[in-house]
PDB file of C-alpha atoms in Angstrom:
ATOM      1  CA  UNK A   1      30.404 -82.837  35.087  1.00  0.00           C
ATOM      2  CA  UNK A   2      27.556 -81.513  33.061  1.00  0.00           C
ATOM      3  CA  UNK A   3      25.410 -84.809  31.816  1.00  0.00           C
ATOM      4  CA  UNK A   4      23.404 -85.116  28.607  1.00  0.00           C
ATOM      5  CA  UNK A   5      19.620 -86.548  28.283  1.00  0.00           C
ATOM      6  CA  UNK A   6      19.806 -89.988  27.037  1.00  0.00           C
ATOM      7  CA  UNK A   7      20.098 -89.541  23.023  1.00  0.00           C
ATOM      8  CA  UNK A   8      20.494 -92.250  19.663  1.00  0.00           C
ATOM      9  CA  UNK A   9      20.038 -92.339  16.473  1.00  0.00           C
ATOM     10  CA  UNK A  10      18.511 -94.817  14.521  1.00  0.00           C
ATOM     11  CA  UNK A  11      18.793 -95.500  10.617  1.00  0.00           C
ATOM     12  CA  UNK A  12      15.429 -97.124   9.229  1.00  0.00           C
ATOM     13  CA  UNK A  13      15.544-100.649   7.391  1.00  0.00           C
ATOM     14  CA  UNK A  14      12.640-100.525   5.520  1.00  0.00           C
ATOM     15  CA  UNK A  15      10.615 -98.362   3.507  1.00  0.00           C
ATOM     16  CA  UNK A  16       7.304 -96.476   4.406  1.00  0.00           C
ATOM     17  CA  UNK A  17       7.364 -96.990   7.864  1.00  0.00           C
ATOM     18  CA  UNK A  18       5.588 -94.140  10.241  1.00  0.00           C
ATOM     19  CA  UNK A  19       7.328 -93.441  13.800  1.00  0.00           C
ATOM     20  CA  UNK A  20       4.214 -95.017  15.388  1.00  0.00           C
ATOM     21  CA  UNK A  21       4.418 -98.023  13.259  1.00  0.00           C
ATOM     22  CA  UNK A  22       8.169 -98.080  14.086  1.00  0.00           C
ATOM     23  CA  UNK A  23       7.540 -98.006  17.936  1.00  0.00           C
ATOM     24  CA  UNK A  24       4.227-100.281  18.223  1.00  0.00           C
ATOM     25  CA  UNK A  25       4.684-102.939  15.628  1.00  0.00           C
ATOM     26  CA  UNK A  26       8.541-103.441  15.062  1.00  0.00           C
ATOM     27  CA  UNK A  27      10.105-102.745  18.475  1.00  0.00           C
ATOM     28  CA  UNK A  28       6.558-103.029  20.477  1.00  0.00           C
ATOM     29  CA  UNK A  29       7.478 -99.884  22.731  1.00  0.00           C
ATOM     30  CA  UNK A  30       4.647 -99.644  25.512  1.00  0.00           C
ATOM     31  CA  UNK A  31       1.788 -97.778  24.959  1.00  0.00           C
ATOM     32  CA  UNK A  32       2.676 -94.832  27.924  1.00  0.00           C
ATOM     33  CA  UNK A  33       6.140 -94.426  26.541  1.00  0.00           C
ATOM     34  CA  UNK A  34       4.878 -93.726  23.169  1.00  0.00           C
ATOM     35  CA  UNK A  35       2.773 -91.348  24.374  1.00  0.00           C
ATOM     36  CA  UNK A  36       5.502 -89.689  26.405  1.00  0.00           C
ATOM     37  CA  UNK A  37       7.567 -89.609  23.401  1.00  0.00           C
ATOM     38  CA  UNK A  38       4.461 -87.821  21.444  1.00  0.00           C
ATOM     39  CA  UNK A  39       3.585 -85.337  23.575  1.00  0.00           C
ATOM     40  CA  UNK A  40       7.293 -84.379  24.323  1.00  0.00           C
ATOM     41  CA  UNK A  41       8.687 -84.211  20.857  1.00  0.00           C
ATOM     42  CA  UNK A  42      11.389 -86.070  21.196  1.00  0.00           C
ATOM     43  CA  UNK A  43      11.819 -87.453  18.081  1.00  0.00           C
ATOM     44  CA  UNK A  44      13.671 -85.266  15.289  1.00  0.00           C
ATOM     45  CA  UNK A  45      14.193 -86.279  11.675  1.00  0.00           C
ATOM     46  CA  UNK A  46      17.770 -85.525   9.916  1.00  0.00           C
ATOM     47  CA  UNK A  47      16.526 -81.233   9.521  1.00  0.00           C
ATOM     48  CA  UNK A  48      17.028 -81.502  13.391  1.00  0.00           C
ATOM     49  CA  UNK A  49      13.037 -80.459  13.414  1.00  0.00           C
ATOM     50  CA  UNK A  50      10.589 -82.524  15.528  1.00  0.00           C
ATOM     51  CA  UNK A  51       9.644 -85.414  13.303  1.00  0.00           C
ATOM     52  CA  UNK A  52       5.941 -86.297  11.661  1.00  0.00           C
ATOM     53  CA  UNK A  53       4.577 -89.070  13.216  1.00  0.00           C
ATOM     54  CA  UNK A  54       2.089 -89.602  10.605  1.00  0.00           C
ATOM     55  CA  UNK A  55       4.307 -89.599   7.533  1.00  0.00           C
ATOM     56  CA  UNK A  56       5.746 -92.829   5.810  1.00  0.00           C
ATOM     57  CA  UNK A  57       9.353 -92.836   5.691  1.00  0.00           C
ATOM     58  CA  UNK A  58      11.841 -93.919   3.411  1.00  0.00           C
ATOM     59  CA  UNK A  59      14.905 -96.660   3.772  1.00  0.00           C
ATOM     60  CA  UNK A  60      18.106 -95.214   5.461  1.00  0.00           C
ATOM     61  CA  UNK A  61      16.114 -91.870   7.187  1.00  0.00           C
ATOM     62  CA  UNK A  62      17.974 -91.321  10.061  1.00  0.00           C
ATOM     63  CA  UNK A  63      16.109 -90.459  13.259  1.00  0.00           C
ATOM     64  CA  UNK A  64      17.254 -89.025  16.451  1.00  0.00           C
ATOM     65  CA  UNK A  65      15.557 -89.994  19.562  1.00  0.00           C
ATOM     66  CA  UNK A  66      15.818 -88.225  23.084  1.00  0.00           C
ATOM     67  CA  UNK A  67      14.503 -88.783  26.327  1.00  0.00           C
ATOM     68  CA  UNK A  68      15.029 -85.028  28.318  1.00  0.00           C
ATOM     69  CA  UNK A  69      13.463 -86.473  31.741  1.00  0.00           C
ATOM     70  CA  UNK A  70      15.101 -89.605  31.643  1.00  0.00           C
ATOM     71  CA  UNK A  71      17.474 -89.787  34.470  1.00  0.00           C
ATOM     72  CA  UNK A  72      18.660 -92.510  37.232  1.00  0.00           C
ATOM     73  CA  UNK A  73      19.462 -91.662  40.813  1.00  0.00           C
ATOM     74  CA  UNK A  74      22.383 -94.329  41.565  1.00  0.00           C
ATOM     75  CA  UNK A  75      25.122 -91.934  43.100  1.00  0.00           C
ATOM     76  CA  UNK A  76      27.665 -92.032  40.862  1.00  0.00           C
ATOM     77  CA  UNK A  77      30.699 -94.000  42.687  1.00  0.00           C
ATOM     78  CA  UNK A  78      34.809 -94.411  41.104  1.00  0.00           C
ATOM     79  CA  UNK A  79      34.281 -97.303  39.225  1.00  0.00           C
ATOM     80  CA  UNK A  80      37.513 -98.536  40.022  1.00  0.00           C
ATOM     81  CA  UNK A  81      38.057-101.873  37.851  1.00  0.00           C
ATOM     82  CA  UNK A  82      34.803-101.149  36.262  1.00  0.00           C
ATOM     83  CA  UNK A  83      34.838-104.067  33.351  1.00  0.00           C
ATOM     84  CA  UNK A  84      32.479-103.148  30.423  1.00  0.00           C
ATOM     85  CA  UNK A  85      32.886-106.335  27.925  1.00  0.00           C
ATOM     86  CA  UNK A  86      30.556-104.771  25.287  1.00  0.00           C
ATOM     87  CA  UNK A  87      29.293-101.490  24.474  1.00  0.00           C
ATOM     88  CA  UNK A  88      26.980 -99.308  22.289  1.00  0.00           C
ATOM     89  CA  UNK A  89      24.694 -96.466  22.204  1.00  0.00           C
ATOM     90  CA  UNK A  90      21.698 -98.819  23.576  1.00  0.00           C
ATOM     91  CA  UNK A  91      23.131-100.519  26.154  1.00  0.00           C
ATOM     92  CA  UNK A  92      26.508-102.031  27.572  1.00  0.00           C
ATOM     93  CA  UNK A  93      27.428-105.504  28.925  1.00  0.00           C
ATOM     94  CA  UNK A  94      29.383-105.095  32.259  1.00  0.00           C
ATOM     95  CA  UNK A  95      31.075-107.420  34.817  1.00  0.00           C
ATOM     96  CA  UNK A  96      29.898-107.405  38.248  1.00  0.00           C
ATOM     97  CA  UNK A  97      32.331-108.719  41.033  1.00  0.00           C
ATOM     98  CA  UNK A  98      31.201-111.028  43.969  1.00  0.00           C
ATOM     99  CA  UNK A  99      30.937-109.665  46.814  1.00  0.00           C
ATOM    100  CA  UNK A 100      28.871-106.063  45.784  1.00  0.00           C
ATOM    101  CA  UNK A 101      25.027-105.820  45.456  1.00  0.00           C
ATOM    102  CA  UNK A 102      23.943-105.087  41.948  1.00  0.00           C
ATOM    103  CA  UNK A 103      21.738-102.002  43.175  1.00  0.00           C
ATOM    104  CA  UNK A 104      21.628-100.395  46.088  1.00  0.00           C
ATOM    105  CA  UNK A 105      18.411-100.603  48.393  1.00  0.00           C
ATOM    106  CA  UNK A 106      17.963 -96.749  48.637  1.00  0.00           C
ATOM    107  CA  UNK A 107      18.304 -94.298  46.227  1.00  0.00           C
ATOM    108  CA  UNK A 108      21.600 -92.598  48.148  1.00  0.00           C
ATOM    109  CA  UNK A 109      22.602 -96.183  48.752  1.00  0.00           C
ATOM    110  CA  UNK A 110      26.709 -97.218  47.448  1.00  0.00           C
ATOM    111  CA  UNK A 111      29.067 -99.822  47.561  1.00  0.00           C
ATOM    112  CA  UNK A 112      27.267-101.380  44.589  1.00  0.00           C
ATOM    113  CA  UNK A 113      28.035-102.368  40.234  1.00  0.00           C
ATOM    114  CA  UNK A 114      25.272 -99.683  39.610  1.00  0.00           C
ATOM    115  CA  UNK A 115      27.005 -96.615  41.532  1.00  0.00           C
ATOM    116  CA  UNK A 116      30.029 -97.816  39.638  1.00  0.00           C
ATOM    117  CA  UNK A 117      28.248 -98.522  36.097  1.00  0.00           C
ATOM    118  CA  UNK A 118      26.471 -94.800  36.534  1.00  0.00           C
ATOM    119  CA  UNK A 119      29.730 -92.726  36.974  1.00  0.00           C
ATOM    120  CA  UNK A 120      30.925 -95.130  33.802  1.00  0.00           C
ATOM    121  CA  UNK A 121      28.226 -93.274  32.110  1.00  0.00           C
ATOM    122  CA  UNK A 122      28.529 -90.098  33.339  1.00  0.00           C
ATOM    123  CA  UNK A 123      32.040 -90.002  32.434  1.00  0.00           C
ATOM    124  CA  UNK A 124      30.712 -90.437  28.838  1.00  0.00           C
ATOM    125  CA  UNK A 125      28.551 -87.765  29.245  1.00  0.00           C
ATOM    126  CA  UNK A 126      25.210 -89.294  30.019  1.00  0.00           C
ATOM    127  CA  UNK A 127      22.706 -89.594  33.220  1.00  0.00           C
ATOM    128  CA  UNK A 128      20.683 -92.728  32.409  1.00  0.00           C
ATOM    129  CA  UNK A 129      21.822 -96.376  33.253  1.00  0.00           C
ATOM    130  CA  UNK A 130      19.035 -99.389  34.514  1.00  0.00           C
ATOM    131  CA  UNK A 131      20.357-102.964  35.132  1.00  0.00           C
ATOM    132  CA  UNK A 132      17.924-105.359  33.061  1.00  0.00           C
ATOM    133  CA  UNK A 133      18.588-108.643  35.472  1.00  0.00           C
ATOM    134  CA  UNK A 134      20.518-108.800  38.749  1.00  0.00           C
ATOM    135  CA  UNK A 135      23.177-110.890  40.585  1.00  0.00           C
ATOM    136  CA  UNK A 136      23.377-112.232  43.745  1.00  0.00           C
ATOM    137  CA  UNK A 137      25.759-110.642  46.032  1.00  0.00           C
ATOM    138  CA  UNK A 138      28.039-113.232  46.194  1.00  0.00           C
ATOM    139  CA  UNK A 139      27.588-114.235  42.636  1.00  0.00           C
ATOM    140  CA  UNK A 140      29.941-112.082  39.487  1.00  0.00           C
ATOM    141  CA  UNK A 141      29.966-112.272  36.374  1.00  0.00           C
ATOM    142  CA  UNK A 142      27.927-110.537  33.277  1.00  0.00           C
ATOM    143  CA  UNK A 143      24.662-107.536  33.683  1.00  0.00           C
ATOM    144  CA  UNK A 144      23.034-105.870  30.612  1.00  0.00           C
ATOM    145  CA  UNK A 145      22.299-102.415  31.450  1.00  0.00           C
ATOM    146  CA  UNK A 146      20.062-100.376  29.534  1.00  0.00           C
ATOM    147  CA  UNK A 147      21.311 -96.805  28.525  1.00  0.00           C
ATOM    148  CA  UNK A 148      17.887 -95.200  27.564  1.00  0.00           C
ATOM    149  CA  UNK A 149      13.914 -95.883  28.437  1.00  0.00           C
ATOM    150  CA  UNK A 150      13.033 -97.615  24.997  1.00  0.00           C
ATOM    151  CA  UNK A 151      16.066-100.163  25.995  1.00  0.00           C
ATOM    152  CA  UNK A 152      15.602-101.199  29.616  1.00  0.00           C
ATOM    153  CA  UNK A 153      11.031-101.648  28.194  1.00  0.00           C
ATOM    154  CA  UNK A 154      12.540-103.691  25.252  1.00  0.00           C
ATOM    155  CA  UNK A 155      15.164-105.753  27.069  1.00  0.00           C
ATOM    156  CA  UNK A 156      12.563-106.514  30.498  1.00  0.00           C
ATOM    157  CA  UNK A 157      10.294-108.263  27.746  1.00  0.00           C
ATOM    158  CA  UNK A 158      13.016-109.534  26.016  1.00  0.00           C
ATOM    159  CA  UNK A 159      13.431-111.404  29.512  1.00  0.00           C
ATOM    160  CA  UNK A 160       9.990-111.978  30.295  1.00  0.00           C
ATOM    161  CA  UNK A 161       9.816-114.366  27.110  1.00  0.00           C
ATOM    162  CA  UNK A 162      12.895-115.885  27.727  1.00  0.00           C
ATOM    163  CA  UNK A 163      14.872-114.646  25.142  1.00  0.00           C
ATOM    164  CA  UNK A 164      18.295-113.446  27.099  1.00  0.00           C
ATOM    165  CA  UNK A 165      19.782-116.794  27.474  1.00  0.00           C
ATOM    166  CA  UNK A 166      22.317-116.269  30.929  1.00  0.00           C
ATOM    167  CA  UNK A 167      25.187-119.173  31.206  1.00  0.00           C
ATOM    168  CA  UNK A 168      26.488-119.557  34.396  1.00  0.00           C
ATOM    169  CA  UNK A 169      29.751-121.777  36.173  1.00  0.00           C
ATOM    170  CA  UNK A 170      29.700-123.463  39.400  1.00  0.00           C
ATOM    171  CA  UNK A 171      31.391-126.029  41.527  1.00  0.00           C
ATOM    172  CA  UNK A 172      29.165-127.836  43.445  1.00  0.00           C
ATOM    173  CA  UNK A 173      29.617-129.968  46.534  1.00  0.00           C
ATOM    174  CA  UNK A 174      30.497-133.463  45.797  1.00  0.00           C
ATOM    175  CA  UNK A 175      30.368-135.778  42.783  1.00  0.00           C
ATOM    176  CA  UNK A 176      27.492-135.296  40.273  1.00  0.00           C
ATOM    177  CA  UNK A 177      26.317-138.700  38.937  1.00  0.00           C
ATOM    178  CA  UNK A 178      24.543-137.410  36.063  1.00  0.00           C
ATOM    179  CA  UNK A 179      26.572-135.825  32.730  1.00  0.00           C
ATOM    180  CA  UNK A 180      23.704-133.970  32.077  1.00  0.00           C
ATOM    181  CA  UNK A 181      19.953-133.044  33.094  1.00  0.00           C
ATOM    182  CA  UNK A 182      16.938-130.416  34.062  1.00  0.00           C
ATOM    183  CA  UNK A 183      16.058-129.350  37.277  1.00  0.00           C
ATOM    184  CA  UNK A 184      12.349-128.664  37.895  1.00  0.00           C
ATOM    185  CA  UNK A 185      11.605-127.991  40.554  1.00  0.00           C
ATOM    186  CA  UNK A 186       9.313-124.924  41.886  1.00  0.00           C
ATOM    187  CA  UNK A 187      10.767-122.255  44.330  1.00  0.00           C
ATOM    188  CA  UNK A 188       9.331-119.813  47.019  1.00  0.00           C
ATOM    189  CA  UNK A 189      10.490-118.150  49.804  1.00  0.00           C
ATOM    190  CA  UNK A 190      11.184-119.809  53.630  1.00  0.00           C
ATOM    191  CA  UNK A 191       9.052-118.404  55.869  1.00  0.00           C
ATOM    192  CA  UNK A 192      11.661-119.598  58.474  1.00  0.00           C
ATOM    193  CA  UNK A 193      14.377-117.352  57.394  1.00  0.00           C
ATOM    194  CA  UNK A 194      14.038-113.829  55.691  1.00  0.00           C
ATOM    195  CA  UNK A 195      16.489-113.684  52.569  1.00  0.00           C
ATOM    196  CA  UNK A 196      16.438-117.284  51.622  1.00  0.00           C
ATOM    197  CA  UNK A 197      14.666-119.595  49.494  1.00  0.00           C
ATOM    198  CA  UNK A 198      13.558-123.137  49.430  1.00  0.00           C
ATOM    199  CA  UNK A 199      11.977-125.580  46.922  1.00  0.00           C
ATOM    200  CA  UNK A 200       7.902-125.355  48.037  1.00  0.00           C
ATOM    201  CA  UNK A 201       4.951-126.672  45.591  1.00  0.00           C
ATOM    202  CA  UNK A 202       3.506-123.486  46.049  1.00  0.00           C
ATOM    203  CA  UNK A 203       6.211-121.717  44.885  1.00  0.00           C
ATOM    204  CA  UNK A 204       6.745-120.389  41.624  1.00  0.00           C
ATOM    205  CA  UNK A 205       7.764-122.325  38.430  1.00  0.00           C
ATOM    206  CA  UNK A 206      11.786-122.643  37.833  1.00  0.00           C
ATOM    207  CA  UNK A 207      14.045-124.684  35.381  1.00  0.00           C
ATOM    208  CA  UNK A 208      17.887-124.891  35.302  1.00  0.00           C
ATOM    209  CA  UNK A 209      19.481-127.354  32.632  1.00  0.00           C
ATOM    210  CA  UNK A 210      23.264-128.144  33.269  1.00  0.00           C
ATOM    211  CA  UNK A 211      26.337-130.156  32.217  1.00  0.00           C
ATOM    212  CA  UNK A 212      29.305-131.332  33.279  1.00  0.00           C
ATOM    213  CA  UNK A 213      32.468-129.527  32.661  1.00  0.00           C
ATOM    214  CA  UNK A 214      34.944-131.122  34.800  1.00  0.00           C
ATOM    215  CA  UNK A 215      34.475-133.789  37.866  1.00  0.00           C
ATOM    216  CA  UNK A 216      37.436-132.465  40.751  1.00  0.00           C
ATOM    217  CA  UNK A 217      37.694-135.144  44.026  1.00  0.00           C
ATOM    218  CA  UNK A 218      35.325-133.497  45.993  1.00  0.00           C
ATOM    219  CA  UNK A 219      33.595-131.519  43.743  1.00  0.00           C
ATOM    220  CA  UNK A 220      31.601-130.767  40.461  1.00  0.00           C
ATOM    221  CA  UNK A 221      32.216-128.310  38.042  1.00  0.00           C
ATOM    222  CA  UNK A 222      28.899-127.492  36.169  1.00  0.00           C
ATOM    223  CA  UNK A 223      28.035-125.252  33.366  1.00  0.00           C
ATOM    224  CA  UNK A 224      24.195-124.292  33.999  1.00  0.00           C
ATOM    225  CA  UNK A 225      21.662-122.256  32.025  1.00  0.00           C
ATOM    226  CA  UNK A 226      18.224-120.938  33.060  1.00  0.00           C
ATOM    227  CA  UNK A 227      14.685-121.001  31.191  1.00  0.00           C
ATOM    228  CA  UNK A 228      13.181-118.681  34.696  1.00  0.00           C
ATOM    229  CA  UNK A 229      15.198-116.148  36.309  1.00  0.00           C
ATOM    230  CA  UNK A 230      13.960-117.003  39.777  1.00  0.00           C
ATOM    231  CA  UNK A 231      15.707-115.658  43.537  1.00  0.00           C
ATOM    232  CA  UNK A 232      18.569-118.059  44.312  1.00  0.00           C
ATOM    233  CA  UNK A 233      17.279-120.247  41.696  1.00  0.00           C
ATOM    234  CA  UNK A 234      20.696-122.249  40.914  1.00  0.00           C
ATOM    235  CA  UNK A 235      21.526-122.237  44.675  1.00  0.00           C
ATOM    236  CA  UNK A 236      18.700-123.432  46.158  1.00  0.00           C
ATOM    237  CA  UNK A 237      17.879-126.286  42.957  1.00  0.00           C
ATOM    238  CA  UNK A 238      21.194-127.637  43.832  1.00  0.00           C
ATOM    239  CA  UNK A 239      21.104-127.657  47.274  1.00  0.00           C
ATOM    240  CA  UNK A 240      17.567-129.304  46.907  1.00  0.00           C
ATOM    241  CA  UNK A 241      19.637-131.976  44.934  1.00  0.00           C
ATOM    242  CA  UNK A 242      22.109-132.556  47.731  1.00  0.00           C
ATOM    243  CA  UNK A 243      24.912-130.867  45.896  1.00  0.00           C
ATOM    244  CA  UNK A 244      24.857-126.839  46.952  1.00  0.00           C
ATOM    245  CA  UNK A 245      27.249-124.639  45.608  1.00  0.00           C
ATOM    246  CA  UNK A 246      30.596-124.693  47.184  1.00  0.00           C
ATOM    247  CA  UNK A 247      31.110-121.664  49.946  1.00  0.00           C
ATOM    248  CA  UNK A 248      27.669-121.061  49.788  1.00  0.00           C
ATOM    249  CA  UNK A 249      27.155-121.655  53.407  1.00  0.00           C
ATOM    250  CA  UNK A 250      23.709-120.051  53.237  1.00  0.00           C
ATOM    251  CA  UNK A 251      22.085-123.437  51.257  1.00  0.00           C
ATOM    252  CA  UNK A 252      24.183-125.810  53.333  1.00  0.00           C
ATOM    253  CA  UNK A 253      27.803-125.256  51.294  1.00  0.00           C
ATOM    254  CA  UNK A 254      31.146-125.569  52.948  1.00  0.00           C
ATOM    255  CA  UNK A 255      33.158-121.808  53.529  1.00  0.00           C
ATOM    256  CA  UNK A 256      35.713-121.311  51.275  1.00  0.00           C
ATOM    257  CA  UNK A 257      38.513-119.370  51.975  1.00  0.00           C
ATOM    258  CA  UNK A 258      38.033-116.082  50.611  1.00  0.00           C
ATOM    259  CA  UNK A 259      33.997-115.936  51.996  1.00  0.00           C
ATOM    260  CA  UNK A 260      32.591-116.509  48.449  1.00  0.00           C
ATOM    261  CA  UNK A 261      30.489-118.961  46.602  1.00  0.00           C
ATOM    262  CA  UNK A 262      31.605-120.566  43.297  1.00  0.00           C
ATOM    263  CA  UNK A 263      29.108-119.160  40.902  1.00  0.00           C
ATOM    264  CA  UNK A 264      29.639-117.244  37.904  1.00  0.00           C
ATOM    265  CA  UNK A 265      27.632-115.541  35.205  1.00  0.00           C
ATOM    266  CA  UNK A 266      30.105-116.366  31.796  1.00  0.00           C
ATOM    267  CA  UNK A 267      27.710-115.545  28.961  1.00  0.00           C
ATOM    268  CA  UNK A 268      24.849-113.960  28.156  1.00  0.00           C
ATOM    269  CA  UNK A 269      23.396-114.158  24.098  1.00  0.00           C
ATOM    270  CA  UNK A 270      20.931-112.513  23.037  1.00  0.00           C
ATOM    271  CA  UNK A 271      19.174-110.840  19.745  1.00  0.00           C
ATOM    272  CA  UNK A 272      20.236-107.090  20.155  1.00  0.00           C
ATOM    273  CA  UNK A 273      16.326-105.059  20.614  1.00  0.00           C
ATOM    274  CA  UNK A 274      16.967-102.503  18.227  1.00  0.00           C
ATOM    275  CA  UNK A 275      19.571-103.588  15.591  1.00  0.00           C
ATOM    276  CA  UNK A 276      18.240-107.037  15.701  1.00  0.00           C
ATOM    277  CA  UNK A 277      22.407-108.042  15.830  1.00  0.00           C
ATOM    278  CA  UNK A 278      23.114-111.745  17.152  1.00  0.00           C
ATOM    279  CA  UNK A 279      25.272-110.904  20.626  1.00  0.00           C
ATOM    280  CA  UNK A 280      27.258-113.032  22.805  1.00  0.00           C
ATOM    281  CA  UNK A 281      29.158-112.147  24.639  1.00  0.00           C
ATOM    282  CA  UNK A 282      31.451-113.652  27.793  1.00  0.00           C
TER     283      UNK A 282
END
């Protein structure tokens, strides 16, 4: 199936802006992806001719952008159940099963949500598709993926500064005592084992707040939210705690039946980076 360069168009808000001012100062687009768009000329104004930079625009112009090199190299995989929960020209909101990598660890790698979220997109005719924050393996539930360059820049900031707020479910092993509280505690990795992680002062700073949802008789039911996006981070804060996440048998959890842990991504809100639209979405 023939695939199309990455390609929106946006409708301007205000009055007298320039393309650079656009780019630098509203949606803070990095400096090297300006200049790509620059020297390329891929940004057309409504005559379909390469746009002027330079000249102040007025409300409601409608510009095009394109991005002809912009490409991933996920091999495109039947998406199967695929479960896109929110969708638009800038990026989608997808749900990743347990059990499945979010990215393969090669670029002919498969079996994973991103070989499955790229033949999603070129179905719909396009070639670009980057995950903006990643799951466990054993952990499903919501990804944002970017569908052009100027997304995936303004979305990794967005996430830098904390401003993608992830909500999560989990059952934990045995009976929480507290309704509510913060977990601060910093995390690195254990230089005893090669994937995991452990609580370690010179690790790096890490915060998860949670709740209650529901006590069960051997269990805990917890609704948890994150201010860092660390490895593991609910996992091993937990199993620091004494209370690891059900089936998660790496951080001392009990096997459940079916081989996976009890931890979910549910919701994900954020301010949208171009439109500026309030999303949530679960």
């Amino acid at each position: 199936m023939k695939t199309a360069s990455p390609t929106f168009d946006y409708q301007l808000t205000e009055d007298g802006l320039t393309i650079e001012t656009l780019l630098q100062d509203k949606w803070e687009v990095g400096k090297k992806t300006v200049h790509q768009l620059r020297m390329a000329k891929s940004i057309y104004d409504p005559t379909g001719a390469p746009a002027d930079w330079r000249a102040p625009l007025e409300i409601g112009t409608v510009l095009r952008f394109t991005f002809p090199d912009a490409a991933s190299t996920y091999v495109p995989e039947d998406p199967g159940a695929l479960e896109v929960l929110w969708e638009d020209q800038h990026l989608l909101v997808a749900k990743k099963p347990a059990g499945i990598a979010t990215h393969p660890d090669h670029s002919d790698g498969t079996g994973t949500f991103m070989n499955r979220v790229m033949c999603y997109i070129q179905h719909e005719g396009g070639k670009y598709a980057e995950h903006v924050q990643r799951l466990d393996k054993g952990t499903g539930g919501l990804i944002v993926v970017a569908k052009h360059p100027i997304a995936k820049g303004l979305l990794d900031r967005m996430m830098e500064r904390n401003e993608v707020t992830r909500t999560y479910r989990a059952e934990v092993e045995g009976r929480l005592s507290r309704m509510r509280g913060s977990l601060k505690y910093p995390i690195g990795r254990d230089r005893h084992h090669p994937t995991r992680r452990r609580v370690s002062p010179n690790g790096q700073l890490a915060i998860t707040h949670f709740h209650i949802l529901e006590r069960l008789e051997n269990s805990t039911v917890i609704e948890a939210k994150l201010d860092t996006g660390r490895t593991h981070q609910i996992r091993v804060h937990f199993s620091h705690i004494g209370h690891p996440i059900k089936g998660d048998t790496l951080y001392g959890g009990t096997e459940t039946e079916d081989g996976h842990y009890r931890l979910t991504a549910v919701k994900v809100s954020f301010g949208h980076p171009i439109t500026k639209e309030l999303l949530t979405i679960e």
